[in-house]
Amino acid sequence: MDDAARLDAALPDIDWSVLPPGAIASRFVAPSGEIAMISLGDPSHPRILMAPGVTGSKEDFILIMPALAEAGFHVQAVDIAGQYESGSAGPPPGARYTYTLFVDDMVALLEAGPTPAHLLGYSFAGTVAQLVAVRRPDLVRSLTLLATPPDPGNGFARMKRVGWLARVAGARVGAFFMVNGVKLNATKVDPGRHAFVRSRFALTSRRSVDDIIDLMMHAPDVEAELRELPIPKLVVVGIHDLWPVERSQALAERIGARFAGYDTGHSPSETAPHQLTRDLLELYAMA
């Protein structure tokens, strides 16, 4: 263990609804509706935009935001459309959540502040961040894919143990198992964390969860375009994640990215924040 790993191993359980000192909560009017955001650090400093995945929220980053702000960055984290305090954002009645909706929102968020910015996408938002980077490279200074499904197409097909089920089950079945797995604490998170993630479902749109799971079963392939981007890139996973670590290592190689793996699961920003912060700062120094 290095010092960062030792600090991560000693993390206490916390109240995840409490924002870091100095963090500012706000709302941004995106194309899909009002997006909830928290910001920390000097707005004149280089900017970092972070987005979580399905059933996640901006609070997933509160353990890394203070150190990044202290290192000289303006850090912003959001709830994507349909999730938690952005639960009312989404498509018109009768329409579906699409990649275009999420990409347009992320582009609008980036355009609303200084660019290019460092962009971090966690899980599903990592797929969205890839699309943004190749469609609007002028907005992105570096790209981090955190616990992002490592293969295009059906992102669940190569999962450990249940990949076979993802090849035959539909999105609604997948969403059912995901939501109930979180509610039943299948990943054995601490009590404070579990209470917070359960509370988010009161605001999260279930329709958005179903649609996002369907999108994750049809992830576009932009790896060739990503490889050509002249920006630093980083793929980060927990080695006990839902996907075999070799798949994420292969993704990093295919897109010309650095790779970092930690002795944790699907949520390194929550369970390995010191190691993640260290590697992010190294990436940002390259940019």
PDB file of C-alpha atoms in Angstrom:
ATOM      1  CA  MET A   1       0.000   0.000   0.000  1.00  0.00           C
ATOM      2  CA  ASP A   2       1.112   3.555  -0.692  1.00  0.00           C
ATOM      3  CA  ASP A   3       0.021   6.509   1.448  1.00  0.00           C
ATOM      4  CA  ALA A   4      -3.057   7.192  -0.705  1.00  0.00           C
ATOM      5  CA  ALA A   5      -4.232   3.584  -0.446  1.00  0.00           C
ATOM      6  CA  ARG A   6      -3.720   3.608   3.329  1.00  0.00           C
ATOM      7  CA  LEU A   7      -5.824   6.752   3.644  1.00  0.00           C
ATOM      8  CA  ASP A   8      -8.545   5.176   1.512  1.00  0.00           C
ATOM      9  CA  ALA A   9      -8.544   2.024   3.640  1.00  0.00           C
ATOM     10  CA  ALA A  10      -9.183   4.163   6.734  1.00  0.00           C
ATOM     11  CA  LEU A  11     -12.138   6.138   5.380  1.00  0.00           C
ATOM     12  CA  PRO A  12     -14.977   6.531   7.894  1.00  0.00           C
ATOM     13  CA  ASP A  13     -18.679   6.254   7.188  1.00  0.00           C
ATOM     14  CA  ILE A  14     -20.167   9.712   6.587  1.00  0.00           C
ATOM     15  CA  ASP A  15     -23.418  11.538   5.927  1.00  0.00           C
ATOM     16  CA  TRP A  16     -23.313  11.871   2.142  1.00  0.00           C
ATOM     17  CA  SER A  17     -26.017  14.531   2.091  1.00  0.00           C
ATOM     18  CA  VAL A  18     -23.621  17.025   3.731  1.00  0.00           C
ATOM     19  CA  LEU A  19     -21.680  19.012   1.137  1.00  0.00           C
ATOM     20  CA  PRO A  20     -18.008  19.947   1.591  1.00  0.00           C
ATOM     21  CA  PRO A  21     -17.355  23.310   3.300  1.00  0.00           C
ATOM     22  CA  GLY A  22     -17.536  26.105   0.745  1.00  0.00           C
ATOM     23  CA  ALA A  23     -19.471  24.083  -1.838  1.00  0.00           C
ATOM     24  CA  ILE A  24     -22.175  26.065  -3.630  1.00  0.00           C
ATOM     25  CA  ALA A  25     -25.395  24.355  -4.732  1.00  0.00           C
ATOM     26  CA  SER A  26     -27.084  25.767  -7.832  1.00  0.00           C
ATOM     27  CA  ARG A  27     -29.320  24.867 -10.747  1.00  0.00           C
ATOM     28  CA  PHE A  28     -28.527  25.145 -14.446  1.00  0.00           C
ATOM     29  CA  VAL A  29     -31.152  25.362 -17.171  1.00  0.00           C
ATOM     30  CA  ALA A  30     -30.029  22.741 -19.703  1.00  0.00           C
ATOM     31  CA  PRO A  31     -31.836  21.723 -22.898  1.00  0.00           C
ATOM     32  CA  SER A  32     -33.615  18.909 -21.024  1.00  0.00           C
ATOM     33  CA  GLY A  33     -34.574  21.020 -17.999  1.00  0.00           C
ATOM     34  CA  GLU A  34     -33.085  22.117 -14.681  1.00  0.00           C
ATOM     35  CA  ILE A  35     -29.855  20.349 -13.752  1.00  0.00           C
ATOM     36  CA  ALA A  36     -28.691  20.331 -10.106  1.00  0.00           C
ATOM     37  CA  MET A  37     -25.040  21.242  -9.590  1.00  0.00           C
ATOM     38  CA  ILE A  38     -22.497  21.791  -6.839  1.00  0.00           C
ATOM     39  CA  SER A  39     -19.336  23.851  -7.305  1.00  0.00           C
ATOM     40  CA  LEU A  40     -16.191  24.197  -5.225  1.00  0.00           C
ATOM     41  CA  GLY A  41     -13.088  26.316  -5.736  1.00  0.00           C
ATOM     42  CA  ASP A  42     -12.163  29.573  -7.414  1.00  0.00           C
ATOM     43  CA  PRO A  43     -14.169  30.082 -10.654  1.00  0.00           C
ATOM     44  CA  SER A  44     -11.120  31.733 -12.223  1.00  0.00           C
ATOM     45  CA  HIS A  45      -9.109  28.502 -11.896  1.00  0.00           C
ATOM     46  CA  PRO A  46      -8.997  25.676 -14.478  1.00  0.00           C
ATOM     47  CA  ARG A  47     -12.328  23.906 -14.572  1.00  0.00           C
ATOM     48  CA  ILE A  48     -13.331  20.289 -13.955  1.00  0.00           C
ATOM     49  CA  LEU A  49     -16.823  19.000 -14.807  1.00  0.00           C
ATOM     50  CA  MET A  50     -17.904  15.662 -13.311  1.00  0.00           C
ATOM     51  CA  ALA A  51     -21.033  13.678 -14.147  1.00  0.00           C
ATOM     52  CA  PRO A  52     -22.315  10.477 -12.458  1.00  0.00           C
ATOM     53  CA  GLY A  53     -24.092   7.495 -13.928  1.00  0.00           C
ATOM     54  CA  VAL A  54     -27.542   5.974 -13.615  1.00  0.00           C
ATOM     55  CA  THR A  55     -28.954   6.072 -10.046  1.00  0.00           C
ATOM     56  CA  GLY A  56     -25.951   8.238  -9.092  1.00  0.00           C
ATOM     57  CA  SER A  57     -25.622  11.882  -8.139  1.00  0.00           C
ATOM     58  CA  LYS A  58     -23.201  14.769  -7.783  1.00  0.00           C
ATOM     59  CA  GLU A  59     -22.542  13.751  -4.173  1.00  0.00           C
ATOM     60  CA  ASP A  60     -20.627  10.739  -5.498  1.00  0.00           C
ATOM     61  CA  PHE A  61     -17.693  13.151  -5.913  1.00  0.00           C
ATOM     62  CA  ILE A  62     -17.702  15.011  -2.573  1.00  0.00           C
ATOM     63  CA  LEU A  63     -14.639  13.140  -1.295  1.00  0.00           C
ATOM     64  CA  ILE A  64     -12.450  14.230  -4.210  1.00  0.00           C
ATOM     65  CA  MET A  65     -13.762  17.752  -4.795  1.00  0.00           C
ATOM     66  CA  PRO A  66     -12.017  19.476  -1.827  1.00  0.00           C
ATOM     67  CA  ALA A  67      -8.539  18.180  -2.679  1.00  0.00           C
ATOM     68  CA  LEU A  68      -8.943  19.116  -6.345  1.00  0.00           C
ATOM     69  CA  ALA A  69     -10.152  22.598  -5.406  1.00  0.00           C
ATOM     70  CA  GLU A  70      -7.237  22.989  -3.002  1.00  0.00           C
ATOM     71  CA  ALA A  71      -4.885  21.978  -5.819  1.00  0.00           C
ATOM     72  CA  GLY A  72      -6.092  24.958  -7.846  1.00  0.00           C
ATOM     73  CA  PHE A  73      -9.161  23.826  -9.765  1.00  0.00           C
ATOM     74  CA  HIS A  74     -12.777  24.936  -9.978  1.00  0.00           C
ATOM     75  CA  VAL A  75     -14.698  21.685  -9.587  1.00  0.00           C
ATOM     76  CA  GLN A  76     -18.310  21.217 -10.655  1.00  0.00           C
ATOM     77  CA  ALA A  77     -20.432  18.071 -10.269  1.00  0.00           C
ATOM     78  CA  VAL A  78     -23.958  17.560 -11.580  1.00  0.00           C
ATOM     79  CA  ASP A  79     -26.946  15.226 -11.433  1.00  0.00           C
ATOM     80  CA  ILE A  80     -27.698  14.156 -14.993  1.00  0.00           C
ATOM     81  CA  ALA A  81     -31.245  14.421 -16.339  1.00  0.00           C
ATOM     82  CA  GLY A  82     -33.727  12.174 -14.563  1.00  0.00           C
ATOM     83  CA  GLN A  83     -31.430  11.461 -11.625  1.00  0.00           C
ATOM     84  CA  TYR A  84     -31.896  12.647  -8.020  1.00  0.00           C
ATOM     85  CA  GLU A  85     -32.248  16.475  -7.852  1.00  0.00           C
ATOM     86  CA  SER A  86     -32.344  16.648 -11.666  1.00  0.00           C
ATOM     87  CA  GLY A  87     -35.229  14.181 -11.621  1.00  0.00           C
ATOM     88  CA  SER A  88     -37.624  16.554 -13.389  1.00  0.00           C
ATOM     89  CA  ALA A  89     -35.263  17.112 -16.345  1.00  0.00           C
ATOM     90  CA  GLY A  90     -35.852  14.926 -19.346  1.00  0.00           C
ATOM     91  CA  PRO A  91     -37.656  14.538 -22.662  1.00  0.00           C
ATOM     92  CA  PRO A  92     -41.197  15.710 -23.388  1.00  0.00           C
ATOM     93  CA  PRO A  93     -44.036  13.396 -22.299  1.00  0.00           C
ATOM     94  CA  GLY A  94     -44.110  10.286 -24.437  1.00  0.00           C
ATOM     95  CA  ALA A  95     -40.508  10.672 -25.624  1.00  0.00           C
ATOM     96  CA  ARG A  96     -37.463   8.772 -24.349  1.00  0.00           C
ATOM     97  CA  TYR A  97     -34.149   9.692 -22.804  1.00  0.00           C
ATOM     98  CA  THR A  98     -31.548   9.460 -25.568  1.00  0.00           C
ATOM     99  CA  TYR A  99     -27.814   9.878 -26.031  1.00  0.00           C
ATOM    100  CA  THR A 100     -28.569  13.125 -27.868  1.00  0.00           C
ATOM    101  CA  LEU A 101     -30.398  14.468 -24.808  1.00  0.00           C
ATOM    102  CA  PHE A 102     -27.496  13.709 -22.463  1.00  0.00           C
ATOM    103  CA  VAL A 103     -24.864  14.955 -24.918  1.00  0.00           C
ATOM    104  CA  ASP A 104     -26.738  18.212 -25.497  1.00  0.00           C
ATOM    105  CA  ASP A 105     -27.004  18.774 -21.742  1.00  0.00           C
ATOM    106  CA  MET A 106     -23.293  18.126 -21.184  1.00  0.00           C
ATOM    107  CA  VAL A 107     -22.312  20.391 -24.063  1.00  0.00           C
ATOM    108  CA  ALA A 108     -24.528  23.166 -22.646  1.00  0.00           C
ATOM    109  CA  LEU A 109     -22.950  22.723 -19.197  1.00  0.00           C
ATOM    110  CA  LEU A 110     -19.466  22.979 -20.679  1.00  0.00           C
ATOM    111  CA  GLU A 111     -20.338  25.989 -22.820  1.00  0.00           C
ATOM    112  CA  ALA A 112     -21.722  27.798 -19.761  1.00  0.00           C
ATOM    113  CA  GLY A 113     -18.223  28.184 -18.270  1.00  0.00           C
ATOM    114  CA  PRO A 114     -14.567  28.501 -19.278  1.00  0.00           C
ATOM    115  CA  THR A 115     -13.454  25.935 -21.838  1.00  0.00           C
ATOM    116  CA  PRO A 116     -11.747  23.695 -22.590  1.00  0.00           C
ATOM    117  CA  ALA A 117     -12.460  21.937 -19.290  1.00  0.00           C
ATOM    118  CA  HIS A 118     -11.344  18.677 -17.757  1.00  0.00           C
ATOM    119  CA  LEU A 119     -14.232  16.220 -18.199  1.00  0.00           C
ATOM    120  CA  LEU A 120     -14.895  13.178 -16.000  1.00  0.00           C
ATOM    121  CA  GLY A 121     -17.715  10.750 -16.721  1.00  0.00           C
ATOM    122  CA  TYR A 122     -18.610   8.052 -14.201  1.00  0.00           C
ATOM    123  CA  SER A 123     -20.198   4.800 -15.428  1.00  0.00           C
ATOM    124  CA  PHE A 124     -22.935   5.658 -17.984  1.00  0.00           C
ATOM    125  CA  ALA A 125     -21.826   9.299 -18.021  1.00  0.00           C
ATOM    126  CA  GLY A 126     -18.427   8.075 -19.213  1.00  0.00           C
ATOM    127  CA  THR A 127     -20.085   6.903 -22.425  1.00  0.00           C
ATOM    128  CA  VAL A 128     -21.768  10.311 -22.757  1.00  0.00           C
ATOM    129  CA  ALA A 129     -18.445  12.047 -22.096  1.00  0.00           C
ATOM    130  CA  GLN A 130     -16.833  10.056 -24.918  1.00  0.00           C
ATOM    131  CA  LEU A 131     -19.498  11.271 -27.341  1.00  0.00           C
ATOM    132  CA  VAL A 132     -19.040  14.872 -26.186  1.00  0.00           C
ATOM    133  CA  ALA A 133     -15.263  14.661 -26.560  1.00  0.00           C
ATOM    134  CA  VAL A 134     -15.387  13.464 -30.161  1.00  0.00           C
ATOM    135  CA  ARG A 135     -18.234  15.776 -31.223  1.00  0.00           C
ATOM    136  CA  ARG A 136     -16.972  18.905 -29.461  1.00  0.00           C
ATOM    137  CA  PRO A 137     -13.232  18.446 -28.880  1.00  0.00           C
ATOM    138  CA  ASP A 138     -12.877  22.211 -28.473  1.00  0.00           C
ATOM    139  CA  LEU A 139     -14.644  21.923 -25.109  1.00  0.00           C
ATOM    140  CA  VAL A 140     -12.528  19.155 -23.553  1.00  0.00           C
ATOM    141  CA  ARG A 141      -9.019  19.558 -22.090  1.00  0.00           C
ATOM    142  CA  SER A 142      -8.720  16.016 -20.712  1.00  0.00           C
ATOM    143  CA  LEU A 143     -11.029  13.008 -20.506  1.00  0.00           C
ATOM    144  CA  THR A 144     -11.429  10.614 -17.578  1.00  0.00           C
ATOM    145  CA  LEU A 145     -13.607   7.509 -17.841  1.00  0.00           C
ATOM    146  CA  LEU A 146     -14.399   6.312 -14.321  1.00  0.00           C
ATOM    147  CA  ALA A 147     -15.842   2.785 -14.006  1.00  0.00           C
ATOM    148  CA  THR A 148     -17.254   3.180 -17.520  1.00  0.00           C
ATOM    149  CA  PRO A 149     -18.559   0.096 -19.384  1.00  0.00           C
ATOM    150  CA  PRO A 150     -15.466  -0.883 -21.368  1.00  0.00           C
ATOM    151  CA  ASP A 151     -16.997  -2.152 -24.598  1.00  0.00           C
ATOM    152  CA  PRO A 152     -19.329  -0.652 -27.216  1.00  0.00           C
ATOM    153  CA  GLY A 153     -22.592  -2.380 -28.020  1.00  0.00           C
ATOM    154  CA  ASN A 154     -24.278  -4.167 -25.119  1.00  0.00           C
ATOM    155  CA  GLY A 155     -22.327  -2.814 -22.179  1.00  0.00           C
ATOM    156  CA  PHE A 156     -23.634  -5.544 -19.892  1.00  0.00           C
ATOM    157  CA  ALA A 157     -22.794  -8.540 -22.093  1.00  0.00           C
ATOM    158  CA  ARG A 158     -19.258  -8.926 -20.706  1.00  0.00           C
ATOM    159  CA  MET A 159     -20.126  -8.361 -17.051  1.00  0.00           C
ATOM    160  CA  LYS A 160     -18.870 -10.866 -14.525  1.00  0.00           C
ATOM    161  CA  ARG A 161     -21.262 -13.682 -13.642  1.00  0.00           C
ATOM    162  CA  VAL A 162     -24.430 -12.140 -15.148  1.00  0.00           C
ATOM    163  CA  GLY A 163     -23.235 -11.216 -18.630  1.00  0.00           C
ATOM    164  CA  TRP A 164     -25.142 -14.157 -20.078  1.00  0.00           C
ATOM    165  CA  LEU A 165     -28.383 -12.773 -18.643  1.00  0.00           C
ATOM    166  CA  ALA A 166     -27.769  -9.356 -20.191  1.00  0.00           C
ATOM    167  CA  ARG A 167     -27.681 -10.975 -23.624  1.00  0.00           C
ATOM    168  CA  VAL A 168     -31.284 -12.183 -23.305  1.00  0.00           C
ATOM    169  CA  ALA A 169     -32.948  -9.820 -20.799  1.00  0.00           C
ATOM    170  CA  GLY A 170     -34.463  -6.474 -21.753  1.00  0.00           C
ATOM    171  CA  ALA A 171     -33.797  -3.041 -20.312  1.00  0.00           C
ATOM    172  CA  ARG A 172     -36.718  -3.133 -17.866  1.00  0.00           C
ATOM    173  CA  VAL A 173     -35.474  -6.391 -16.373  1.00  0.00           C
ATOM    174  CA  GLY A 174     -31.968  -4.969 -16.099  1.00  0.00           C
ATOM    175  CA  ALA A 175     -33.273  -1.805 -14.444  1.00  0.00           C
ATOM    176  CA  PHE A 176     -35.321  -3.872 -11.991  1.00  0.00           C
ATOM    177  CA  PHE A 177     -32.269  -5.839 -10.865  1.00  0.00           C
ATOM    178  CA  MET A 178     -30.108  -2.706 -10.653  1.00  0.00           C
ATOM    179  CA  VAL A 179     -32.581  -0.711  -8.564  1.00  0.00           C
ATOM    180  CA  ASN A 180     -33.326  -3.572  -6.221  1.00  0.00           C
ATOM    181  CA  GLY A 181     -29.665  -4.446  -5.900  1.00  0.00           C
ATOM    182  CA  VAL A 182     -28.985  -0.901  -4.730  1.00  0.00           C
ATOM    183  CA  LYS A 183     -31.942  -0.884  -2.361  1.00  0.00           C
ATOM    184  CA  LEU A 184     -30.925  -4.229  -0.852  1.00  0.00           C
ATOM    185  CA  ASN A 185     -27.289  -3.118  -0.532  1.00  0.00           C
ATOM    186  CA  ALA A 186     -25.924  -5.909  -2.703  1.00  0.00           C
ATOM    187  CA  THR A 187     -22.491  -4.245  -2.740  1.00  0.00           C
ATOM    188  CA  LYS A 188     -22.377  -3.990   1.077  1.00  0.00           C
ATOM    189  CA  VAL A 189     -21.677  -0.268   1.375  1.00  0.00           C
ATOM    190  CA  ASP A 190     -21.515   1.454   4.769  1.00  0.00           C
ATOM    191  CA  PRO A 191     -24.820   2.329   6.497  1.00  0.00           C
ATOM    192  CA  GLY A 192     -24.474   6.076   5.893  1.00  0.00           C
ATOM    193  CA  ARG A 193     -23.820   5.535   2.205  1.00  0.00           C
ATOM    194  CA  HIS A 194     -26.656   3.031   1.869  1.00  0.00           C
ATOM    195  CA  ALA A 195     -29.147   5.384   3.524  1.00  0.00           C
ATOM    196  CA  PHE A 196     -28.201   8.149   1.103  1.00  0.00           C
ATOM    197  CA  VAL A 197     -28.361   6.072  -2.086  1.00  0.00           C
ATOM    198  CA  ARG A 198     -31.755   4.705  -1.074  1.00  0.00           C
ATOM    199  CA  SER A 199     -33.043   8.227  -0.414  1.00  0.00           C
ATOM    200  CA  ARG A 200     -32.200   9.324  -3.958  1.00  0.00           C
ATOM    201  CA  PHE A 201     -34.856   7.049  -5.442  1.00  0.00           C
ATOM    202  CA  ALA A 202     -37.564   9.327  -4.061  1.00  0.00           C
ATOM    203  CA  LEU A 203     -36.547  11.938  -6.662  1.00  0.00           C
ATOM    204  CA  THR A 204     -35.031   9.829  -9.447  1.00  0.00           C
ATOM    205  CA  SER A 205     -37.257   9.148 -12.443  1.00  0.00           C
ATOM    206  CA  ARG A 206     -37.741   5.417 -12.852  1.00  0.00           C
ATOM    207  CA  ARG A 207     -38.449   5.998 -16.538  1.00  0.00           C
ATOM    208  CA  SER A 208     -34.985   7.521 -16.883  1.00  0.00           C
ATOM    209  CA  VAL A 209     -33.424   4.434 -15.287  1.00  0.00           C
ATOM    210  CA  ASP A 210     -35.205   2.113 -17.738  1.00  0.00           C
ATOM    211  CA  ASP A 211     -34.186   4.245 -20.716  1.00  0.00           C
ATOM    212  CA  ILE A 212     -30.551   4.584 -19.607  1.00  0.00           C
ATOM    213  CA  ILE A 213     -30.210   0.832 -19.140  1.00  0.00           C
ATOM    214  CA  ASP A 214     -31.499   0.450 -22.701  1.00  0.00           C
ATOM    215  CA  LEU A 215     -28.949   3.015 -23.906  1.00  0.00           C
ATOM    216  CA  MET A 216     -26.182   1.093 -22.141  1.00  0.00           C
ATOM    217  CA  MET A 217     -27.216  -1.959 -24.144  1.00  0.00           C
ATOM    218  CA  HIS A 218     -26.574   0.025 -27.337  1.00  0.00           C
ATOM    219  CA  ALA A 219     -23.407   1.998 -26.617  1.00  0.00           C
ATOM    220  CA  PRO A 220     -21.959   3.663 -29.738  1.00  0.00           C
ATOM    221  CA  ASP A 221     -18.397   2.928 -30.833  1.00  0.00           C
ATOM    222  CA  VAL A 222     -16.277   6.091 -31.014  1.00  0.00           C
ATOM    223  CA  GLU A 223     -12.983   4.527 -29.963  1.00  0.00           C
ATOM    224  CA  ALA A 224     -11.143   5.317 -33.201  1.00  0.00           C
ATOM    225  CA  GLU A 225     -12.111   8.987 -32.910  1.00  0.00           C
ATOM    226  CA  LEU A 226     -11.119   9.034 -29.225  1.00  0.00           C
ATOM    227  CA  ARG A 227      -7.694   7.651 -30.019  1.00  0.00           C
ATOM    228  CA  GLU A 228      -7.077  10.508 -32.445  1.00  0.00           C
ATOM    229  CA  LEU A 229      -7.875  13.211 -29.888  1.00  0.00           C
ATOM    230  CA  PRO A 230      -4.669  14.989 -28.816  1.00  0.00           C
ATOM    231  CA  ILE A 231      -5.684  15.238 -25.159  1.00  0.00           C
ATOM    232  CA  PRO A 232      -4.632  13.258 -22.073  1.00  0.00           C
ATOM    233  CA  LYS A 233      -7.041  10.424 -21.311  1.00  0.00           C
ATOM    234  CA  LEU A 234      -7.423   8.200 -18.262  1.00  0.00           C
ATOM    235  CA  VAL A 235      -9.416   5.011 -17.673  1.00  0.00           C
ATOM    236  CA  VAL A 236     -10.000   4.302 -13.960  1.00  0.00           C
ATOM    237  CA  VAL A 237     -11.645   1.232 -12.411  1.00  0.00           C
ATOM    238  CA  GLY A 238     -11.866  -0.762  -9.241  1.00  0.00           C
ATOM    239  CA  ILE A 239     -10.329  -4.152  -9.937  1.00  0.00           C
ATOM    240  CA  HIS A 240     -13.399  -5.759  -8.331  1.00  0.00           C
ATOM    241  CA  ASP A 241     -15.773  -3.847 -10.602  1.00  0.00           C
ATOM    242  CA  LEU A 242     -18.718  -5.362 -12.454  1.00  0.00           C
ATOM    243  CA  TRP A 243     -16.536  -5.936 -15.522  1.00  0.00           C
ATOM    244  CA  PRO A 244     -13.261  -7.891 -15.743  1.00  0.00           C
ATOM    245  CA  VAL A 245     -10.378  -5.479 -15.234  1.00  0.00           C
ATOM    246  CA  GLU A 246      -8.773  -6.767 -18.441  1.00  0.00           C
ATOM    247  CA  ARG A 247     -11.638  -5.269 -20.456  1.00  0.00           C
ATOM    248  CA  SER A 248     -10.955  -1.797 -19.054  1.00  0.00           C
ATOM    249  CA  GLN A 249      -7.214  -2.212 -19.627  1.00  0.00           C
ATOM    250  CA  ALA A 250      -7.983  -3.105 -23.237  1.00  0.00           C
ATOM    251  CA  LEU A 251     -10.216  -0.022 -23.566  1.00  0.00           C
ATOM    252  CA  ALA A 252      -7.403   2.204 -22.314  1.00  0.00           C
ATOM    253  CA  GLU A 253      -5.030   0.700 -24.876  1.00  0.00           C
ATOM    254  CA  ARG A 254      -7.525   1.074 -27.718  1.00  0.00           C
ATOM    255  CA  ILE A 255      -8.127   4.792 -27.088  1.00  0.00           C
ATOM    256  CA  GLY A 256      -4.567   5.722 -26.122  1.00  0.00           C
ATOM    257  CA  ALA A 257      -5.327   6.365 -22.452  1.00  0.00           C
ATOM    258  CA  ARG A 258      -3.469   5.813 -19.212  1.00  0.00           C
ATOM    259  CA  PHE A 259      -4.946   3.128 -16.944  1.00  0.00           C
ATOM    260  CA  ALA A 260      -5.386   3.039 -13.179  1.00  0.00           C
ATOM    261  CA  GLY A 261      -6.920   0.231 -11.144  1.00  0.00           C
ATOM    262  CA  TYR A 262      -7.564   0.222  -7.406  1.00  0.00           C
ATOM    263  CA  ASP A 263      -8.396  -2.518  -4.923  1.00  0.00           C
ATOM    264  CA  THR A 264     -12.078  -1.587  -4.768  1.00  0.00           C
ATOM    265  CA  GLY A 265     -15.360  -2.010  -6.630  1.00  0.00           C
ATOM    266  CA  HIS A 266     -17.512   0.082  -8.969  1.00  0.00           C
ATOM    267  CA  SER A 267     -17.182   3.378  -7.086  1.00  0.00           C
ATOM    268  CA  PRO A 268     -13.544   4.553  -6.792  1.00  0.00           C
ATOM    269  CA  SER A 269     -14.611   8.171  -6.225  1.00  0.00           C
ATOM    270  CA  GLU A 270     -16.318   6.998  -3.035  1.00  0.00           C
ATOM    271  CA  THR A 271     -13.993   4.225  -1.872  1.00  0.00           C
ATOM    272  CA  ALA A 272     -10.572   5.255  -3.252  1.00  0.00           C
ATOM    273  CA  PRO A 273     -10.726   9.073  -3.364  1.00  0.00           C
ATOM    274  CA  HIS A 274      -7.105   9.694  -2.371  1.00  0.00           C
ATOM    275  CA  GLN A 275      -5.763   7.383  -5.081  1.00  0.00           C
ATOM    276  CA  LEU A 276      -8.156   8.817  -7.658  1.00  0.00           C
ATOM    277  CA  THR A 277      -7.254  12.412  -6.767  1.00  0.00           C
ATOM    278  CA  ARG A 278      -3.554  11.614  -7.082  1.00  0.00           C
ATOM    279  CA  ASP A 279      -4.025  10.156 -10.573  1.00  0.00           C
ATOM    280  CA  LEU A 280      -6.337  12.961 -11.698  1.00  0.00           C
ATOM    281  CA  LEU A 281      -3.783  15.589 -10.703  1.00  0.00           C
ATOM    282  CA  GLU A 282      -1.113  13.734 -12.672  1.00  0.00           C
ATOM    283  CA  LEU A 283      -3.430  13.665 -15.686  1.00  0.00           C
ATOM    284  CA  TYR A 284      -4.252  17.354 -15.383  1.00  0.00           C
ATOM    285  CA  ALA A 285      -0.568  18.222 -15.171  1.00  0.00           C
ATOM    286  CA  MET A 286      -0.107  16.519 -18.547  1.00  0.00           C
ATOM    287  CA  ALA A 287      -2.762  18.800 -20.032  1.00  0.00           C
TER     288      ALA A 287
END
